């Protein structure tokens, strides 16, 4: 089934979104120029989610990608709730009191976040009251715990991740008299999601990662070439420290059954995730909740089984690993992406493709053919390819789209092959999932002038 270039473009661009940070008094005071994001589904419905927001009561911007498994319910809940938990964790005591007093007296609330959303990024209105009440309980506890110290960003990120996961678990245990909501909170808790979140404030970049989505920095070297710096580590069987951590948390007698076929208890690829209460609750609690839950839950095969060798839960945590990086003028962009991208592309290629796209550089590079004898025909081929590249750059107004085009359509020479792209995008739903995963990408572009000015002030 052959797609025309126009059809390919309409599929690739369906979920693209761009945001430019507004300039302030002619001087751009943010270290972020803006971001591009996009998603390409393989699952129907897509199980990935993305979020971006500006913190209004503190400084900084939040961006994140979320990769769901066993359905999209958990990724959806985390994508709409986590940033509120982070923002609240960062608020000073006085602001928390102001917000609580406003709720108490029924006055309008200070807005905490300004969301930057694509029209397809859905918010579940039915659950908003429940979600709000859980968040309010959290900030009330923060008010009571007030230590008078300002919150450290790293701590705020860790607390927010753990607290949201805890609330997801609690809401499912308590249930809800409304049958729709009851089923929703159970679906959220029994499905799972990984999360990779960036908080950018001036030259301070924090990445909080739970699971196997990734953050990567694109750095421009002095000679103009591009290199990639990893800002997160995958939490899976390939990460020896992670395997060690899991083993340390359980008795020696379970050593052989903890990780089988590169999966946690032989079942789960990521070793950290939100939700997935099948790997967190005791067997008694699982049975009690499922028996008292709605019928749809009982019919679901996934909820019924108990993982094998399940002796000392929890086996899974949502606690993120946090990496702090001070931005430098040569740090040009940040890529946050779910594993659908990293399964198909090496980070070095990602850095080069995005770097060249953002600077429009590769048109002017002289054609390098090394010391080989090149026939005129081959030279003609290289020049034609370059011309096609230039036209494809004008095709994409969005760096994330440009990256997805390469991730899905690259041939063995690292250039986009339209025929391959057409084949991959025209696969029927039930086949697409066998060839690729959902891909979600956010490309954040930094303002080198502002970052340089910050450095000079110091």
Tab-separated table of C-alpha atoms in Angstrom:
chain	number	residue	atom	x	y	z
A	1	UNK	CA	0.000	0.000	0.000
A	2	UNK	CA	1.849	3.067	-1.252
A	3	UNK	CA	1.393	6.475	0.386
A	4	UNK	CA	2.126	9.712	-1.472
A	5	UNK	CA	4.534	12.198	0.167
A	6	UNK	CA	1.493	14.337	1.069
A	7	UNK	CA	-0.195	11.393	2.822
A	8	UNK	CA	3.029	10.568	4.672
A	9	UNK	CA	3.253	14.178	5.829
A	10	UNK	CA	-0.309	14.302	7.059
A	11	UNK	CA	0.279	11.151	9.179
A	12	UNK	CA	3.584	12.467	10.542
A	13	UNK	CA	2.224	15.928	11.358
A	14	UNK	CA	-1.099	14.915	12.915
A	15	UNK	CA	0.137	15.322	16.508
A	16	UNK	CA	2.866	17.908	16.158
A	17	UNK	CA	2.966	20.870	18.516
A	18	UNK	CA	5.374	23.803	18.890
A	19	UNK	CA	5.695	26.463	21.545
A	20	UNK	CA	7.933	29.517	21.433
A	21	UNK	CA	8.703	31.147	24.772
A	22	UNK	CA	7.419	34.744	24.499
A	23	UNK	CA	10.080	37.439	24.531
A	24	UNK	CA	10.060	39.804	27.464
A	25	UNK	CA	10.744	43.532	26.941
A	26	UNK	CA	12.693	42.656	23.816
A	27	UNK	CA	15.082	40.644	26.016
A	28	UNK	CA	14.429	36.941	26.225
A	29	UNK	CA	14.998	36.112	29.879
A	30	UNK	CA	14.246	32.397	29.630
A	31	UNK	CA	17.028	29.924	28.947
A	32	UNK	CA	14.453	28.052	26.814
A	33	UNK	CA	13.704	29.420	23.346
A	34	UNK	CA	10.861	26.983	22.819
A	35	UNK	CA	10.123	23.348	22.106
A	36	UNK	CA	8.731	21.070	19.411
A	37	UNK	CA	6.902	17.878	20.250
A	38	UNK	CA	5.220	15.067	18.330
A	39	UNK	CA	3.855	11.546	18.690
A	40	UNK	CA	3.486	8.671	16.259
A	41	UNK	CA	1.190	5.877	17.448
A	42	UNK	CA	1.852	2.168	16.896
A	43	UNK	CA	-0.750	1.032	19.428
A	44	UNK	CA	-4.403	1.898	18.972
A	45	UNK	CA	-5.091	3.866	21.094
A	46	UNK	CA	-1.571	5.206	21.618
A	47	UNK	CA	-0.162	4.345	25.074
A	48	UNK	CA	2.371	7.212	25.208
A	49	UNK	CA	1.583	10.651	26.613
A	50	UNK	CA	3.450	13.976	26.782
A	51	UNK	CA	3.148	17.139	28.854
A	52	UNK	CA	4.643	20.616	28.959
A	53	UNK	CA	3.883	23.513	31.288
A	54	UNK	CA	5.347	26.719	32.690
A	55	UNK	CA	5.396	26.998	36.493
A	56	UNK	CA	3.608	30.255	37.298
A	57	UNK	CA	4.299	30.606	41.033
A	58	UNK	CA	7.940	29.519	40.850
A	59	UNK	CA	10.399	29.876	37.992
A	60	UNK	CA	10.981	27.165	35.518
A	61	UNK	CA	9.435	24.991	32.883
A	62	UNK	CA	8.367	21.339	33.086
A	63	UNK	CA	8.405	18.904	30.142
A	64	UNK	CA	7.827	15.182	30.186
A	65	UNK	CA	7.172	12.006	28.196
A	66	UNK	CA	5.228	9.063	29.624
A	67	UNK	CA	5.170	5.540	28.234
A	68	UNK	CA	2.191	3.416	29.276
A	69	UNK	CA	1.930	-0.367	29.341
A	70	UNK	CA	-1.073	-2.667	29.833
A	71	UNK	CA	-3.188	0.174	28.425
A	72	UNK	CA	-2.924	3.956	28.429
A	73	UNK	CA	-4.811	4.706	31.685
A	74	UNK	CA	-1.789	5.159	33.967
A	75	UNK	CA	0.225	7.208	31.434
A	76	UNK	CA	-2.818	9.450	30.977
A	77	UNK	CA	-3.256	10.024	34.725
A	78	UNK	CA	0.457	10.690	35.290
A	79	UNK	CA	0.630	13.087	32.317
A	80	UNK	CA	-2.117	15.278	33.747
A	81	UNK	CA	-1.252	15.016	37.457
A	82	UNK	CA	2.511	14.758	37.978
A	83	UNK	CA	3.355	18.382	37.101
A	84	UNK	CA	0.872	19.653	39.715
A	85	UNK	CA	2.576	17.498	42.348
A	86	UNK	CA	5.995	18.813	41.286
A	87	UNK	CA	4.796	22.441	41.208
A	88	UNK	CA	3.202	22.119	44.667
A	89	UNK	CA	6.411	20.487	46.020
A	90	UNK	CA	8.380	23.524	44.831
A	91	UNK	CA	6.060	26.185	46.274
A	92	UNK	CA	7.134	28.277	49.256
A	93	UNK	CA	5.143	27.895	52.486
A	94	UNK	CA	3.362	31.289	52.153
A	95	UNK	CA	2.081	30.429	48.659
A	96	UNK	CA	0.790	27.047	49.875
A	97	UNK	CA	-1.066	28.857	52.680
A	98	UNK	CA	-2.536	31.365	50.211
A	99	UNK	CA	-3.787	28.527	48.001
A	100	UNK	CA	-5.255	26.601	50.955
A	101	UNK	CA	-6.998	29.731	52.302
A	102	UNK	CA	-8.470	30.443	48.873
A	103	UNK	CA	-9.919	26.899	48.695
A	104	UNK	CA	-11.192	27.194	52.306
A	105	UNK	CA	-13.058	30.424	51.616
A	106	UNK	CA	-14.178	29.468	48.091
A	107	UNK	CA	-12.108	32.217	46.408
A	108	UNK	CA	-10.478	31.871	42.999
A	109	UNK	CA	-7.234	29.882	43.090
A	110	UNK	CA	-3.840	31.151	42.051
A	111	UNK	CA	-3.064	29.339	38.802
A	112	UNK	CA	-0.065	27.064	39.384
A	113	UNK	CA	0.696	25.917	35.829
A	114	UNK	CA	0.264	27.273	32.339
A	115	UNK	CA	-0.137	24.184	30.134
A	116	UNK	CA	1.156	24.000	26.560
A	117	UNK	CA	-1.104	21.400	25.006
A	118	UNK	CA	-1.969	19.925	21.631
A	119	UNK	CA	-5.757	19.665	21.065
A	120	UNK	CA	-5.390	15.834	21.089
A	121	UNK	CA	-3.843	15.886	24.579
A	122	UNK	CA	-6.842	14.827	26.579
A	123	UNK	CA	-7.702	15.729	30.217
A	124	UNK	CA	-10.160	13.519	32.124
A	125	UNK	CA	-12.775	15.962	33.402
A	126	UNK	CA	-14.677	13.266	35.300
A	127	UNK	CA	-11.725	12.604	37.604
A	128	UNK	CA	-10.666	16.221	38.133
A	129	UNK	CA	-12.424	16.599	41.509
A	130	UNK	CA	-10.925	13.363	42.843
A	131	UNK	CA	-7.467	14.345	41.548
A	132	UNK	CA	-7.803	17.809	43.071
A	133	UNK	CA	-8.748	16.408	46.484
A	134	UNK	CA	-5.699	14.118	46.534
A	135	UNK	CA	-3.450	17.027	45.542
A	136	UNK	CA	-4.991	19.223	48.230
A	137	UNK	CA	-4.327	16.606	50.914
A	138	UNK	CA	-0.712	16.629	49.748
A	139	UNK	CA	-0.259	20.408	50.031
A	140	UNK	CA	-2.012	20.420	53.412
A	141	UNK	CA	0.586	17.918	54.614
A	142	UNK	CA	3.370	20.080	53.174
A	143	UNK	CA	1.938	23.055	55.117
A	144	UNK	CA	1.899	21.011	58.350
A	145	UNK	CA	5.441	19.773	57.729
A	146	UNK	CA	6.744	23.286	57.090
A	147	UNK	CA	10.409	23.310	58.022
A	148	UNK	CA	10.980	26.886	56.890
A	149	UNK	CA	13.643	25.719	54.433
A	150	UNK	CA	13.315	26.289	50.716
A	151	UNK	CA	12.748	23.093	48.817
A	152	UNK	CA	15.561	21.616	46.851
A	153	UNK	CA	14.478	20.812	43.253
A	154	UNK	CA	15.890	17.289	43.424
A	155	UNK	CA	13.955	16.543	46.590
A	156	UNK	CA	10.782	18.109	45.188
A	157	UNK	CA	10.952	15.885	42.098
A	158	UNK	CA	11.509	12.700	44.114
A	159	UNK	CA	8.730	13.556	46.589
A	160	UNK	CA	6.271	14.400	43.811
A	161	UNK	CA	6.861	11.147	41.910
A	162	UNK	CA	6.562	8.996	45.032
A	163	UNK	CA	3.540	10.844	46.377
A	164	UNK	CA	1.587	10.651	43.100
A	165	UNK	CA	2.293	6.920	42.849
A	166	UNK	CA	1.148	6.512	46.429
A	167	UNK	CA	-2.077	8.423	45.688
A	168	UNK	CA	-2.754	6.288	42.595
A	169	UNK	CA	-2.457	3.205	44.801
A	170	UNK	CA	-4.583	4.653	47.605
A	171	UNK	CA	-7.396	5.845	45.317
A	172	UNK	CA	-7.675	2.330	43.885
A	173	UNK	CA	-7.820	0.773	47.357
A	174	UNK	CA	-10.482	3.196	48.611
A	175	UNK	CA	-12.533	2.939	45.422
A	176	UNK	CA	-15.262	5.412	44.498
A	177	UNK	CA	-19.079	5.267	44.837
A	178	UNK	CA	-19.337	6.467	41.227
A	179	UNK	CA	-18.922	3.256	39.172
A	180	UNK	CA	-17.248	5.041	36.219
A	181	UNK	CA	-14.653	6.626	38.520
A	182	UNK	CA	-14.202	3.403	40.445
A	183	UNK	CA	-13.315	1.554	37.250
A	184	UNK	CA	-11.056	4.458	36.150
A	185	UNK	CA	-8.931	4.526	39.341
A	186	UNK	CA	-8.541	0.741	39.169
A	187	UNK	CA	-7.507	0.824	35.519
A	188	UNK	CA	-4.951	3.545	36.326
A	189	UNK	CA	-3.482	1.522	39.209
A	190	UNK	CA	-3.389	-1.847	37.412
A	191	UNK	CA	-1.826	-0.454	34.238
A	192	UNK	CA	1.599	1.193	34.437
A	193	UNK	CA	3.705	4.021	33.040
A	194	UNK	CA	7.314	5.161	32.920
A	195	UNK	CA	8.142	8.876	33.093
A	196	UNK	CA	11.038	11.078	32.044
A	197	UNK	CA	10.631	14.692	33.161
A	198	UNK	CA	12.788	17.808	32.745
A	199	UNK	CA	12.659	20.905	34.959
A	200	UNK	CA	14.538	23.842	33.411
A	201	UNK	CA	15.166	26.966	35.458
A	202	UNK	CA	17.880	29.328	34.225
A	203	UNK	CA	21.053	27.255	33.850
A	204	UNK	CA	19.733	24.502	36.128
A	205	UNK	CA	18.428	21.483	34.286
A	206	UNK	CA	17.092	18.577	36.350
A	207	UNK	CA	16.005	15.304	34.767
A	208	UNK	CA	13.854	12.941	36.852
A	209	UNK	CA	13.551	9.518	35.256
A	210	UNK	CA	11.575	6.429	36.210
A	211	UNK	CA	11.799	3.568	33.691
A	212	UNK	CA	13.237	3.435	30.189
A	213	UNK	CA	12.346	6.661	28.418
A	214	UNK	CA	15.419	8.861	27.966
A	215	UNK	CA	16.781	12.388	28.140
A	216	UNK	CA	19.701	13.409	25.957
A	217	UNK	CA	21.539	16.707	25.565
A	218	UNK	CA	22.677	17.907	22.127
A	219	UNK	CA	26.052	19.644	22.409
A	220	UNK	CA	27.760	21.617	19.644
A	221	UNK	CA	31.536	21.160	19.757
A	222	UNK	CA	33.978	23.921	18.794
A	223	UNK	CA	34.444	22.455	15.305
A	224	UNK	CA	30.675	22.638	14.749
A	225	UNK	CA	30.091	18.894	15.075
A	226	UNK	CA	27.402	17.466	17.334
A	227	UNK	CA	27.717	15.145	20.304
A	228	UNK	CA	25.188	13.567	22.662
A	229	UNK	CA	25.291	13.549	26.451
A	230	UNK	CA	23.036	11.082	28.250
A	231	UNK	CA	21.095	12.654	31.124
A	232	UNK	CA	19.244	9.535	32.259
A	233	UNK	CA	19.835	5.827	32.745
A	234	UNK	CA	17.377	3.143	31.677
A	235	UNK	CA	15.896	1.221	34.576
A	236	UNK	CA	15.883	-2.247	33.067
A	237	UNK	CA	17.885	-5.473	32.963
A	238	UNK	CA	20.645	-3.869	30.862
A	239	UNK	CA	21.495	-1.575	33.778
A	240	UNK	CA	23.681	-3.561	36.199
A	241	UNK	CA	23.208	-1.083	39.062
A	242	UNK	CA	19.467	-1.424	38.705
A	243	UNK	CA	19.604	-5.230	38.781
A	244	UNK	CA	21.794	-4.971	41.902
A	245	UNK	CA	19.371	-2.535	43.547
A	246	UNK	CA	16.437	-4.918	43.025
A	247	UNK	CA	18.444	-7.840	44.396
A	248	UNK	CA	19.478	-5.857	47.476
A	249	UNK	CA	15.832	-5.165	48.310
A	250	UNK	CA	14.801	-8.842	48.481
A	251	UNK	CA	16.015	-11.945	50.319
A	252	UNK	CA	18.878	-14.003	48.917
A	253	UNK	CA	16.495	-16.929	48.363
A	254	UNK	CA	14.736	-14.925	45.579
A	255	UNK	CA	17.887	-14.007	43.688
A	256	UNK	CA	17.234	-16.383	40.797
A	257	UNK	CA	13.569	-15.508	40.274
A	258	UNK	CA	13.797	-11.690	40.506
A	259	UNK	CA	15.034	-11.102	36.948
A	260	UNK	CA	14.174	-13.677	34.302
A	261	UNK	CA	14.512	-13.260	30.530
A	262	UNK	CA	15.564	-9.665	31.212
A	263	UNK	CA	12.251	-8.884	32.888
A	264	UNK	CA	11.245	-8.184	36.473
A	265	UNK	CA	9.795	-11.465	37.812
A	266	UNK	CA	9.950	-12.615	34.178
A	267	UNK	CA	7.159	-10.181	33.234
A	268	UNK	CA	7.961	-6.462	33.306
A	269	UNK	CA	10.600	-4.726	31.149
A	270	UNK	CA	11.036	-1.505	33.180
A	271	UNK	CA	12.291	-1.926	36.761
A	272	UNK	CA	10.669	1.334	37.878
A	273	UNK	CA	7.188	2.579	37.001
A	274	UNK	CA	4.031	4.308	38.196
A	275	UNK	CA	0.981	2.133	38.844
A	276	UNK	CA	1.534	-1.592	38.177
A	277	UNK	CA	0.113	-2.441	41.603
A	278	UNK	CA	0.393	-6.136	40.652
A	279	UNK	CA	4.096	-5.704	41.508
A	280	UNK	CA	3.522	-3.572	44.619
A	281	UNK	CA	0.504	-4.784	46.602
A	282	UNK	CA	0.347	-7.885	48.774
A	283	UNK	CA	-1.557	-10.838	47.286
A	284	UNK	CA	-4.319	-10.387	49.918
A	285	UNK	CA	-4.812	-6.733	48.978
A	286	UNK	CA	-4.901	-7.554	45.251
A	287	UNK	CA	-7.561	-10.204	45.815
A	288	UNK	CA	-9.651	-7.984	48.083
A	289	UNK	CA	-9.658	-5.054	45.638
A	290	UNK	CA	-10.400	-7.239	42.595
A	291	UNK	CA	-13.231	-9.118	44.327
A	292	UNK	CA	-14.935	-5.930	45.488
A	293	UNK	CA	-14.196	-4.145	42.192
A	294	UNK	CA	-16.478	-3.848	39.131
A	295	UNK	CA	-17.089	-6.843	36.861
A	296	UNK	CA	-14.998	-5.408	34.014
A	297	UNK	CA	-11.993	-5.722	36.295
A	298	UNK	CA	-12.693	-9.394	37.021
A	299	UNK	CA	-12.969	-10.136	33.305
A	300	UNK	CA	-9.519	-8.655	32.695
A	301	UNK	CA	-6.911	-11.431	32.446
A	302	UNK	CA	-4.137	-9.058	33.435
A	303	UNK	CA	-5.609	-8.262	36.852
A	304	UNK	CA	-6.434	-11.867	37.750
A	305	UNK	CA	-3.010	-13.498	37.606
A	306	UNK	CA	-0.478	-13.127	40.416
A	307	UNK	CA	3.134	-12.758	39.232
A	308	UNK	CA	5.167	-15.966	39.756
A	309	UNK	CA	7.555	-16.118	42.746
A	310	UNK	CA	5.735	-13.263	44.431
A	311	UNK	CA	6.946	-13.383	48.054
A	312	UNK	CA	8.174	-10.002	49.292
A	313	UNK	CA	6.417	-7.102	47.551
A	314	UNK	CA	6.880	-4.334	46.572
A	315	UNK	CA	9.122	-5.353	43.653
A	316	UNK	CA	8.650	-2.077	41.812
A	317	UNK	CA	9.123	1.581	42.725
A	318	UNK	CA	8.179	4.877	41.058
A	319	UNK	CA	11.066	6.705	42.725
A	320	UNK	CA	12.959	8.607	40.026
A	321	UNK	CA	16.678	8.886	39.524
A	322	UNK	CA	17.457	12.620	39.349
A	323	UNK	CA	20.378	14.062	37.378
A	324	UNK	CA	21.328	17.749	37.609
A	325	UNK	CA	23.190	19.493	34.791
A	326	UNK	CA	24.309	23.127	34.644
A	327	UNK	CA	23.653	24.386	31.146
A	328	UNK	CA	26.573	25.770	29.117
A	329	UNK	CA	26.418	27.886	25.927
A	330	UNK	CA	27.402	24.821	23.841
A	331	UNK	CA	24.351	22.881	25.139
A	332	UNK	CA	21.945	23.628	22.295
A	333	UNK	CA	18.977	21.315	22.820
A	334	UNK	CA	17.444	18.577	24.933
A	335	UNK	CA	15.615	15.531	23.550
A	336	UNK	CA	13.123	13.705	25.767
A	337	UNK	CA	11.740	10.574	24.131
A	338	UNK	CA	10.054	7.273	24.905
A	339	UNK	CA	11.912	4.064	24.101
A	340	UNK	CA	10.182	3.851	20.692
A	341	UNK	CA	12.813	6.342	19.449
A	342	UNK	CA	15.877	4.845	21.155
A	343	UNK	CA	15.066	1.341	19.886
A	344	UNK	CA	15.498	2.599	16.321
A	345	UNK	CA	18.203	5.286	16.617
A	346	UNK	CA	21.550	5.769	18.334
A	347	UNK	CA	21.824	8.925	20.457
A	348	UNK	CA	24.768	10.158	18.373
A	349	UNK	CA	22.581	10.103	15.233
A	350	UNK	CA	19.766	11.821	17.130
A	351	UNK	CA	22.166	14.612	18.176
A	352	UNK	CA	23.450	15.066	14.626
A	353	UNK	CA	20.041	14.990	12.921
A	354	UNK	CA	18.461	17.479	15.342
A	355	UNK	CA	21.588	19.661	15.453
A	356	UNK	CA	21.772	19.886	11.659
A	357	UNK	CA	18.046	20.491	11.445
A	358	UNK	CA	18.141	23.351	13.975
A	359	UNK	CA	21.162	25.036	12.382
A	360	UNK	CA	20.317	24.140	8.768
A	361	UNK	CA	23.998	23.281	8.409
A	362	UNK	CA	24.203	20.232	6.210
A	363	UNK	CA	23.341	22.120	3.000
A	364	UNK	CA	26.639	24.001	3.018
A	365	UNK	CA	28.988	21.167	3.995
A	366	UNK	CA	31.266	20.230	1.087
A	367	UNK	CA	30.506	16.702	-0.089
A	368	UNK	CA	33.073	14.394	1.491
A	369	UNK	CA	33.824	11.225	-0.441
A	370	UNK	CA	37.085	10.335	1.339
A	371	UNK	CA	39.875	8.850	-0.767
A	372	UNK	CA	37.526	6.751	-2.892
A	373	UNK	CA	37.263	6.840	-6.645
A	374	UNK	CA	33.757	8.115	-7.213
A	375	UNK	CA	32.013	7.713	-10.542
A	376	UNK	CA	30.026	10.615	-11.953
A	377	UNK	CA	26.905	8.533	-11.469
A	378	UNK	CA	27.607	8.138	-7.746
A	379	UNK	CA	28.399	11.834	-7.412
A	380	UNK	CA	25.141	12.664	-9.154
A	381	UNK	CA	23.372	10.353	-6.694
A	382	UNK	CA	24.936	12.113	-3.690
A	383	UNK	CA	23.958	15.539	-5.025
A	384	UNK	CA	20.405	14.414	-5.780
A	385	UNK	CA	20.166	13.041	-2.266
A	386	UNK	CA	21.360	16.327	-0.848
A	387	UNK	CA	18.760	18.219	-2.862
A	388	UNK	CA	16.084	15.890	-1.525
A	389	UNK	CA	17.387	16.496	2.003
A	390	UNK	CA	17.069	20.249	1.607
A	391	UNK	CA	13.491	19.952	0.379
A	392	UNK	CA	12.663	17.571	3.255
A	393	UNK	CA	13.993	20.105	5.764
A	394	UNK	CA	11.560	22.693	4.454
A	395	UNK	CA	8.909	20.006	4.716
A	396	UNK	CA	9.266	19.790	8.505
A	397	UNK	CA	8.625	22.883	10.567
A	398	UNK	CA	9.052	20.800	13.705
A	399	UNK	CA	12.269	19.158	14.973
A	400	UNK	CA	10.385	16.259	16.612
A	401	UNK	CA	8.607	15.468	13.328
A	402	UNK	CA	11.937	15.579	11.518
A	403	UNK	CA	13.340	13.068	14.008
A	404	UNK	CA	10.339	10.723	13.698
A	405	UNK	CA	10.714	10.847	9.897
A	406	UNK	CA	14.293	9.577	10.329
A	407	UNK	CA	13.441	7.057	13.048
A	408	UNK	CA	10.811	5.365	10.864
A	409	UNK	CA	12.190	5.970	7.372
A	410	UNK	CA	15.991	5.730	7.632
A	411	UNK	CA	17.768	3.322	5.301
A	412	UNK	CA	21.191	1.766	5.937
A	413	UNK	CA	22.907	4.998	4.744
A	414	UNK	CA	21.115	7.049	7.407
A	415	UNK	CA	18.983	8.936	4.904
A	416	UNK	CA	15.193	8.913	4.729
A	417	UNK	CA	13.875	6.457	2.165
A	418	UNK	CA	10.379	7.469	1.091
A	419	UNK	CA	9.410	3.938	0.118
A	420	UNK	CA	10.395	2.558	3.518
A	421	UNK	CA	8.579	5.423	5.266
A	422	UNK	CA	5.470	4.747	3.217
A	423	UNK	CA	5.530	1.024	4.051
A	424	UNK	CA	6.056	1.595	7.772
A	425	UNK	CA	3.275	4.179	8.020
A	426	UNK	CA	0.743	2.148	6.052
A	427	UNK	CA	1.004	-0.990	8.214
A	428	UNK	CA	-2.390	-1.984	9.628
A	429	UNK	CA	-2.842	-1.419	13.382
A	430	UNK	CA	-2.352	-5.057	14.364
A	431	UNK	CA	0.955	-5.231	12.428
A	432	UNK	CA	2.404	-1.812	13.263
A	433	UNK	CA	3.032	-2.852	16.847
A	434	UNK	CA	5.239	-5.735	15.668
A	435	UNK	CA	7.572	-3.409	13.772
A	436	UNK	CA	7.804	-0.421	16.087
A	437	UNK	CA	6.606	1.064	19.340
A	438	UNK	CA	4.705	4.299	19.985
A	439	UNK	CA	7.166	7.181	19.592
A	440	UNK	CA	6.857	10.414	21.589
A	441	UNK	CA	9.487	13.150	21.352
A	442	UNK	CA	9.999	16.611	22.845
A	443	UNK	CA	12.913	18.696	21.522
A	444	UNK	CA	13.703	21.693	23.753
A	445	UNK	CA	15.841	24.423	22.237
A	446	UNK	CA	18.072	26.447	24.572
A	447	UNK	CA	18.989	30.122	24.344
A	448	UNK	CA	22.797	30.175	24.337
A	449	UNK	CA	22.955	33.984	24.806
A	450	UNK	CA	20.923	33.861	27.996
A	451	UNK	CA	22.909	30.864	29.287
A	452	UNK	CA	26.178	32.693	28.501
A	453	UNK	CA	24.912	35.819	30.319
A	454	UNK	CA	24.017	33.735	33.403
A	455	UNK	CA	27.544	32.325	33.410
A	456	UNK	CA	29.113	35.786	33.108
A	457	UNK	CA	27.073	37.102	36.044
A	458	UNK	CA	28.629	34.385	38.188
